[in-house]
Short mmCIF file of C-alpha atoms in Angstrom, two decimals:
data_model
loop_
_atom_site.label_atom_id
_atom_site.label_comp_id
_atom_site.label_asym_id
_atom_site.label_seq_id
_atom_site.Cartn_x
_atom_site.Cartn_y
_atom_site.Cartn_z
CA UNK A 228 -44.88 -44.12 38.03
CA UNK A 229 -41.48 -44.62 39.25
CA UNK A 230 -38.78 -42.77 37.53
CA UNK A 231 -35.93 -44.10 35.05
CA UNK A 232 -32.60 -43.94 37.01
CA UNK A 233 -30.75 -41.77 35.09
CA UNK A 234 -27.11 -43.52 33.13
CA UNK A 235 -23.55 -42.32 34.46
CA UNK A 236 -22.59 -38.98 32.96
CA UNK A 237 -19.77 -40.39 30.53
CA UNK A 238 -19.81 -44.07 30.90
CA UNK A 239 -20.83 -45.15 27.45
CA UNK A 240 -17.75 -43.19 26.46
CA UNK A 241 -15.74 -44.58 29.45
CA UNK A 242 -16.81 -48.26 27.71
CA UNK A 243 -15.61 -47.10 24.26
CA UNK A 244 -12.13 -46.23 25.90
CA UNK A 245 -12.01 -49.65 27.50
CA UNK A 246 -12.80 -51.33 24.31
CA UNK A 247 -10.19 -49.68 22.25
CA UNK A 248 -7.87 -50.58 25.25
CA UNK A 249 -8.87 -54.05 25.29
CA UNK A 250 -8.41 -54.33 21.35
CA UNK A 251 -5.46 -53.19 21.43
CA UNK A 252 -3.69 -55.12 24.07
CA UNK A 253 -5.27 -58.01 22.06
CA UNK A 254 -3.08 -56.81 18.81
CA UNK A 255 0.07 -56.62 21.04
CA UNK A 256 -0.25 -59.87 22.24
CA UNK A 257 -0.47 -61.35 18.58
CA UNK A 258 2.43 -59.60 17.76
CA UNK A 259 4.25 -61.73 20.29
CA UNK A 260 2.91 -65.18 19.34
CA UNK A 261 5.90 -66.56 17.60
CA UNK A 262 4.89 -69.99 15.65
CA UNK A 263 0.89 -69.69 15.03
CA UNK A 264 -0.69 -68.79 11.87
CA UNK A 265 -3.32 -65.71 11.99
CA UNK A 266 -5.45 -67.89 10.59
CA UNK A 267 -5.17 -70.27 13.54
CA UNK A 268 -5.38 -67.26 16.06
CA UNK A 269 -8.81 -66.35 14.11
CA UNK A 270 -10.19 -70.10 14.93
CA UNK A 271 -9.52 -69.83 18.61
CA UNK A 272 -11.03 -66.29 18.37
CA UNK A 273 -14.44 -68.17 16.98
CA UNK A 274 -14.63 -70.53 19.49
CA UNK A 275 -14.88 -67.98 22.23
CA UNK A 276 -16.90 -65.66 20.42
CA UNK A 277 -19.26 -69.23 19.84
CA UNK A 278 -19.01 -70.08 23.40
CA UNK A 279 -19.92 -66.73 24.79
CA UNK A 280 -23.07 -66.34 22.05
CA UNK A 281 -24.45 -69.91 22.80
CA UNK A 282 -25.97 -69.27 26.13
CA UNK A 283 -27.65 -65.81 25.07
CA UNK A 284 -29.33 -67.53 21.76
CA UNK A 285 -30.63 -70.48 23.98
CA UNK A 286 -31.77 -67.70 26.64
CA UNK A 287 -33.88 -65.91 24.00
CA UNK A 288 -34.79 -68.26 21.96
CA UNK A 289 -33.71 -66.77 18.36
CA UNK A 290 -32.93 -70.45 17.11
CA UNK A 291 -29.72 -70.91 14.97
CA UNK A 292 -30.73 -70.35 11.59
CA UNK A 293 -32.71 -66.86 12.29
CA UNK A 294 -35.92 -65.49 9.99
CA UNK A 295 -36.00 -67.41 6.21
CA UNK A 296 -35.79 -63.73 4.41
CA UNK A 297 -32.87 -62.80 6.18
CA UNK A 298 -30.80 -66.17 6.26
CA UNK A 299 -28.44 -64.95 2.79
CA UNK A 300 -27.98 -61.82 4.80
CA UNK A 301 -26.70 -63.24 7.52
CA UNK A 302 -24.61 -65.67 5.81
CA UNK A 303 -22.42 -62.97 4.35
CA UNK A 304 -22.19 -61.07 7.49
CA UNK A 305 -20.76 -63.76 8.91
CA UNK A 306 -18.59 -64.30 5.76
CA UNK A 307 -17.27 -61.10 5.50
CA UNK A 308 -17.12 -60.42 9.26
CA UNK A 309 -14.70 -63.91 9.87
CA UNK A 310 -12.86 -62.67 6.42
CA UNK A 311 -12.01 -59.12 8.05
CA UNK A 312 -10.74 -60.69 11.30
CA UNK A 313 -8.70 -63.20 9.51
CA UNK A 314 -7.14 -60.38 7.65
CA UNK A 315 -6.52 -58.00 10.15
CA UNK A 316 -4.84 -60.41 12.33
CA UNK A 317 -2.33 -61.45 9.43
CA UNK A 318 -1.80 -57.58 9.14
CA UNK A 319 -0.87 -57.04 12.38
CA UNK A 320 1.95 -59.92 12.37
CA UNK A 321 3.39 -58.74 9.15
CA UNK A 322 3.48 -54.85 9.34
CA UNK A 323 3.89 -52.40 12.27
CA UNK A 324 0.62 -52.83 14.67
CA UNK A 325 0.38 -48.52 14.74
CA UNK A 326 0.39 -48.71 10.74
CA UNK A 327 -2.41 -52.27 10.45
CA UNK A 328 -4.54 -50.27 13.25
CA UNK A 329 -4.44 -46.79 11.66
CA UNK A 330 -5.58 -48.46 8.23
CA UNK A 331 -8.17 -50.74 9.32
CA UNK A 332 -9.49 -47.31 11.04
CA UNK A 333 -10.77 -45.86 7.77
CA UNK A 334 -13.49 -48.17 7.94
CA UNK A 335 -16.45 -45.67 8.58
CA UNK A 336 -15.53 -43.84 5.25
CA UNK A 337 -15.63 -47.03 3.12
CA UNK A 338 -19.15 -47.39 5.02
CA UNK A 339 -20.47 -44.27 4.11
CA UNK A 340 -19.30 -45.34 0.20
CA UNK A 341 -20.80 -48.14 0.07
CA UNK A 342 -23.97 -47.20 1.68
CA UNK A 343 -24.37 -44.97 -0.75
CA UNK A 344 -23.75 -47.38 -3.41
CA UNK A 345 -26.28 -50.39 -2.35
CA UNK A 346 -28.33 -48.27 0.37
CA UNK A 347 -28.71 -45.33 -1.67
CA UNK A 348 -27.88 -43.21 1.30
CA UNK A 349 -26.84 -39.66 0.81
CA UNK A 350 -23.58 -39.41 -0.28
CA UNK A 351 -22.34 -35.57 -0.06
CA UNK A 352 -18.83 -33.85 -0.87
CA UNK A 353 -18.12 -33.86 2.58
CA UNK A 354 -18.32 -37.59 2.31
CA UNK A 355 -16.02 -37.38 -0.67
CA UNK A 356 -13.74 -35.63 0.88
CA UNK A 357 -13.13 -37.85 3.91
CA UNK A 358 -12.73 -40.68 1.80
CA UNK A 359 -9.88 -38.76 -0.13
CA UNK A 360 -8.25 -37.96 2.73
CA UNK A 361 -8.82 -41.94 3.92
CA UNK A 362 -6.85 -42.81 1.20
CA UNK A 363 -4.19 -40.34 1.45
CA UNK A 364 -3.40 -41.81 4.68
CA UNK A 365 -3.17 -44.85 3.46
CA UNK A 366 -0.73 -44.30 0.87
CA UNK A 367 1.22 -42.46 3.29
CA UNK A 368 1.16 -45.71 5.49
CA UNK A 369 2.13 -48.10 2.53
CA UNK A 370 4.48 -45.36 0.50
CA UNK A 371 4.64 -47.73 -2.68
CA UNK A 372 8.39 -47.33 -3.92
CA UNK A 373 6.86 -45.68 -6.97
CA UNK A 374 5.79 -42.47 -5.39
CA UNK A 375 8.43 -43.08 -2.61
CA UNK A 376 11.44 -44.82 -4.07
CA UNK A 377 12.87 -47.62 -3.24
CA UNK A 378 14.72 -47.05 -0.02
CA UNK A 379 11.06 -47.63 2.85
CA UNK A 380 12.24 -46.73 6.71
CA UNK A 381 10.75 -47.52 9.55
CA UNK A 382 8.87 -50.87 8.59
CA UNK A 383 9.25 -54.48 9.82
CA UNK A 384 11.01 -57.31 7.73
CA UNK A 385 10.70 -56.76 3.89
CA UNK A 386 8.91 -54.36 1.82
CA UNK A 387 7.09 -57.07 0.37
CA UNK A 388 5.58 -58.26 3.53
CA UNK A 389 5.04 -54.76 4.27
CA UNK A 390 2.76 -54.58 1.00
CA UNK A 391 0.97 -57.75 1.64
CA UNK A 392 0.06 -56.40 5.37
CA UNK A 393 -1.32 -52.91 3.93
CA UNK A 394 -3.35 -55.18 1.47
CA UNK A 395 -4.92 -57.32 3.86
CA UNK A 396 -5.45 -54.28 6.34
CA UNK A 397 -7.02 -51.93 3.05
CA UNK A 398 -9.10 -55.41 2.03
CA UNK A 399 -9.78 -56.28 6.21
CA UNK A 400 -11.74 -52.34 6.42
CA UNK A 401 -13.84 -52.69 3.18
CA UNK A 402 -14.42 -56.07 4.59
CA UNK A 403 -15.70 -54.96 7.74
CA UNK A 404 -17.65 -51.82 5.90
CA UNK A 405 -19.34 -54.51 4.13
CA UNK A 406 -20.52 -56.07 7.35
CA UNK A 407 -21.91 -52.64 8.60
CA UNK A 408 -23.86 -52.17 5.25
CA UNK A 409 -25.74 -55.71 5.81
CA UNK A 410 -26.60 -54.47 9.63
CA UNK A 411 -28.34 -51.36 8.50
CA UNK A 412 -30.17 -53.31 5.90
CA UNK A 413 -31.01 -55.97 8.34
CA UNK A 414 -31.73 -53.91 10.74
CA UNK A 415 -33.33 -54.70 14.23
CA UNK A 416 -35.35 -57.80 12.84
CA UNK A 417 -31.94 -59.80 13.55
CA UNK A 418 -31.01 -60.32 17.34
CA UNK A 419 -27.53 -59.43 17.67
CA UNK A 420 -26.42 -62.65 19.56
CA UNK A 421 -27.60 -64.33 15.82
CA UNK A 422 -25.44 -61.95 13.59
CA UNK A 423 -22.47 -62.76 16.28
CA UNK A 424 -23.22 -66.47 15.64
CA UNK A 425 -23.12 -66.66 12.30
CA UNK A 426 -20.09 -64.40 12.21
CA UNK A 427 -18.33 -67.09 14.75
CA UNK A 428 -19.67 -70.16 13.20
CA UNK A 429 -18.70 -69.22 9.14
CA UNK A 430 -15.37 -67.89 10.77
CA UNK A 431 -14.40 -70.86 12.36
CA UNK A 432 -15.48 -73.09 9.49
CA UNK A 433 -13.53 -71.38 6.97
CA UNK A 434 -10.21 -71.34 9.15
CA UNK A 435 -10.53 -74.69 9.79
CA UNK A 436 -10.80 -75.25 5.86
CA UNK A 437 -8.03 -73.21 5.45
CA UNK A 438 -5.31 -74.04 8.15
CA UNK A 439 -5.92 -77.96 6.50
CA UNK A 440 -5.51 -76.73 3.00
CA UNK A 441 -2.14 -74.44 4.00
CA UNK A 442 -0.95 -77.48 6.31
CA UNK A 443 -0.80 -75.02 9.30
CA UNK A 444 -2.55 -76.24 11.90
CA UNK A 445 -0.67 -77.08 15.10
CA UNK A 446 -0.65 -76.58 18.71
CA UNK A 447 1.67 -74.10 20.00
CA UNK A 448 4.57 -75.14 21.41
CA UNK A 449 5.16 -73.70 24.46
CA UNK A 450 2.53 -72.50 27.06
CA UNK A 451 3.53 -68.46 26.60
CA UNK A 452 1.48 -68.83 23.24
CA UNK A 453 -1.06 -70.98 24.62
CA UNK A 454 -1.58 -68.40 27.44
CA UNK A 455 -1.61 -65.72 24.51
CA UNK A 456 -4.03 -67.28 22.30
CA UNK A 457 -6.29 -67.41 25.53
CA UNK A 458 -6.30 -63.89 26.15
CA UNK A 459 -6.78 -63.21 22.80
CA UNK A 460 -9.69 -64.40 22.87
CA UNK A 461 -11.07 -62.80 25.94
CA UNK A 462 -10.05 -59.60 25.18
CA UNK A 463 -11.40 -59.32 22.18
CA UNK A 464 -14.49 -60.43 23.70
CA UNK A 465 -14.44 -57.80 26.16
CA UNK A 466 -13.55 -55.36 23.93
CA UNK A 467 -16.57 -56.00 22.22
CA UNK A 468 -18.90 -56.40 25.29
CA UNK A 469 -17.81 -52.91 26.31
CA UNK A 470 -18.09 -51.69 22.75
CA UNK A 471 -21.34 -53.13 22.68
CA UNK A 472 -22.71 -51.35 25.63
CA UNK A 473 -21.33 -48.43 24.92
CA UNK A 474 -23.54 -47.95 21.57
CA UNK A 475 -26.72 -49.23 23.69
CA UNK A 476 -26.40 -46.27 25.81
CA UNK A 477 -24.25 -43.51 23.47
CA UNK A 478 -24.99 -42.14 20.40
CA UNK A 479 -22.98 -43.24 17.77
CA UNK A 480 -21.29 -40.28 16.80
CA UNK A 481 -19.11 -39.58 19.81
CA UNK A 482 -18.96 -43.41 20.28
CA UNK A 483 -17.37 -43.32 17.05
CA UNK A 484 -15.02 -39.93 17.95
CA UNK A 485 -13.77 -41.61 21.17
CA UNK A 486 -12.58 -44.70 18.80
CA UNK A 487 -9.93 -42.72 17.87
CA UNK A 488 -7.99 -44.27 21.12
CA UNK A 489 -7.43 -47.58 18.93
CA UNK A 490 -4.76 -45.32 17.08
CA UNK A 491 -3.82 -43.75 20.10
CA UNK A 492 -3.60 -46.94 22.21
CA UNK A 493 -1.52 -48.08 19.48
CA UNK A 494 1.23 -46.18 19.20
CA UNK A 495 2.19 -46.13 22.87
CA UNK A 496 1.82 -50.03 22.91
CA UNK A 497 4.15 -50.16 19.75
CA UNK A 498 6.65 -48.13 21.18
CA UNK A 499 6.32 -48.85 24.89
CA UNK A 500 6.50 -53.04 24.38
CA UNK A 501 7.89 -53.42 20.50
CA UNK A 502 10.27 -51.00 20.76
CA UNK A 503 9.31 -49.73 17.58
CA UNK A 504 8.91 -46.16 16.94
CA UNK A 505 6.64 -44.62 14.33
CA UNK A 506 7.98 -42.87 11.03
CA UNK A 507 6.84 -39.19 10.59
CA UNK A 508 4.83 -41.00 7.25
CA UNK A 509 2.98 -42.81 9.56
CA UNK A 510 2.10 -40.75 11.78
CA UNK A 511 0.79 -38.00 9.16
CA UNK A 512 -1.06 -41.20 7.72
CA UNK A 513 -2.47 -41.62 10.84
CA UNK A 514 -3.64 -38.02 11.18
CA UNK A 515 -5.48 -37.70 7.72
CA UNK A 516 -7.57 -40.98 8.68
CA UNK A 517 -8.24 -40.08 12.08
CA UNK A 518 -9.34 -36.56 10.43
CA UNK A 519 -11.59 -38.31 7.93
CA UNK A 520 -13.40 -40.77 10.19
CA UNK A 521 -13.98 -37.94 12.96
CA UNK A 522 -15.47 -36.11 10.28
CA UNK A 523 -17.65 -38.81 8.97
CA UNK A 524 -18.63 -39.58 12.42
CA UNK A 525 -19.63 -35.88 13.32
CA UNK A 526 -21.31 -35.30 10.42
CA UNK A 527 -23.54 -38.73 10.64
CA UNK A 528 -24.15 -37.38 14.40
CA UNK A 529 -25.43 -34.08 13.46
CA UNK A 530 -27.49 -35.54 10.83
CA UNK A 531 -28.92 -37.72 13.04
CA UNK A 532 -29.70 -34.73 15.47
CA UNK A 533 -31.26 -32.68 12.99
CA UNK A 534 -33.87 -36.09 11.94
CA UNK A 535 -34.40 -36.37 15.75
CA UNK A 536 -35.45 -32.59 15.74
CA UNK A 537 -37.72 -32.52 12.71
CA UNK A 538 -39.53 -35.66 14.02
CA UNK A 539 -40.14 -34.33 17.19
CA UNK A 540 -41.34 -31.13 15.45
#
């Protein structure tokens, strides 16, 4: 029979790279959108995702409303996923993006909590101890005036914006963890162009009912913001194309190490374009949740390894 041709040493990392890079320009560019709501930014953001996802779910035939028995999962996923973009995106207008990105990087430790909470996965004091030092950096990122005082350097605007920002961004990751949590219990019996579409179609539904409600809908009102929204959308459509292929031809583990360049990607856009340089708070805030979700990730790899093994033995 005719041989497999074997993948590129180091692409499915190479993808992961050029995902975080992708994300992250996306951020900068919503930091420089002067007069539209997040919540508007996260409507455009559906439409594309809906645009892209139409063609695949007419190619293969998955229908709209997917399998009966997995419809109320689904429905959340998209709920959940839509309510995690909406929030990150009004985190990264109110608060410094290096500070919104390092937060919403804890994500993998809030999965591994609430797997073990609804998928009774194992839950070790490894685990524990990631998610403790998760949380350190985010305290370190918010530094409430009560453990801090009163005079907070090196944020944007008020304090009180500040605080709303590190809310959204905490509520944004468990958000997202959420979304992972439905996935695994889904599992493969979902085609992922479906869980996309529901994600895009919920999303764009509930800005819509929102921007009314708030009175914020509006076009913007020059064409720089126009071109931004644009890109927005079609880099974070990329970035999740590449991140995307990357897992169908990575494992998951160093997939997950190599997201560390969000953070990284971060900072130099925040200092090279916003002119904003990062506190020494922040940045050990960013080095206690990098540290946690690398160590999640490496441990969920090697446990993965050693299942591999065992069923091959």
């Amino acid at each position: 029979g005719t041989k497999k041709k074997a993948a590129c040493p180091g692409l499915g990392l190479f993808y992961t790279v050029l995902s975080a890079f992708l994300f992250s320009v996306a951020s900068l560019f919503l930091k420089k959108i002067e007069d539209v709501h997040s919540v508007e930014v996260s409507a455009f953001r559906c439409v594309f995702q809906m645009a892209f996802v139409l063609p695949g779910l007419i190619y293969y035939k998955t229908g709209f409303l997917g399998p009966k028995g997995k419809r109320i999962f689904l429905f959340f996923r998209g709920f959940l996923g839509s309510s995690a973009m909406i929030l990150l995106y009004y985190a990264f207008q109110v608060m410094p993006l290096a500070d919104a990105t390092v937060i919403t990087f804890s994500s993998p430790v809030f999965t591994s909590l609430l797997a073990w909470i609804f998928l009774k996965e194992k839950y070790s004091i490894w685990d524990l101890l990631f998610t403790l030092f998760a949380i350190t950096g985010v305290v370190l990122i918010a530094r409430p005036p009560f453990l801090f005082g009163s005079n907070v350097t090196g944020i944007e605007g008020s304090y009180t914006d500040h605080l709303k920002g590190t809310i959204a961004a905490i509520t944004s990751t468990v958000s997202a963890a959420s979304t992972f949590v439905i996935l695994r219990k889904v599992g493969k019996s979902v085609h992922y162009f479906l869980s996309i579409w529901y994600y895009a179609v919920i999303g764009l539904i509930g800005c819509v009912i929102a921007l009314f409600v708030m009175n914020e809908w509006r076009l913007p009102y020059c064409g720089k913001d126009r071109v931004l929204l644009i890109l927005i959308g079609l880099l974070g459509l990329g970035g999740q194309i590449f991140l995307t292929k990357a897992l169908q031809i990575e494992k998951a583990g160093p997939v997950a190490i190599m997201k560390t360049m969000d953070v990284v990607f971060a900072f130099i856009l925040q200092i090279l374009f916003l002119n904003h340089l990062p506190t020494w708070w922040t940045v050990g805030g960013a080095l206690c949740v990098v540290a946690s979700s690398s160590g999640t990730a490496i441990r969920k790899w090697r446990q993965s390894l050693k299942k591999a093994k065992e069923n091959e033995i």
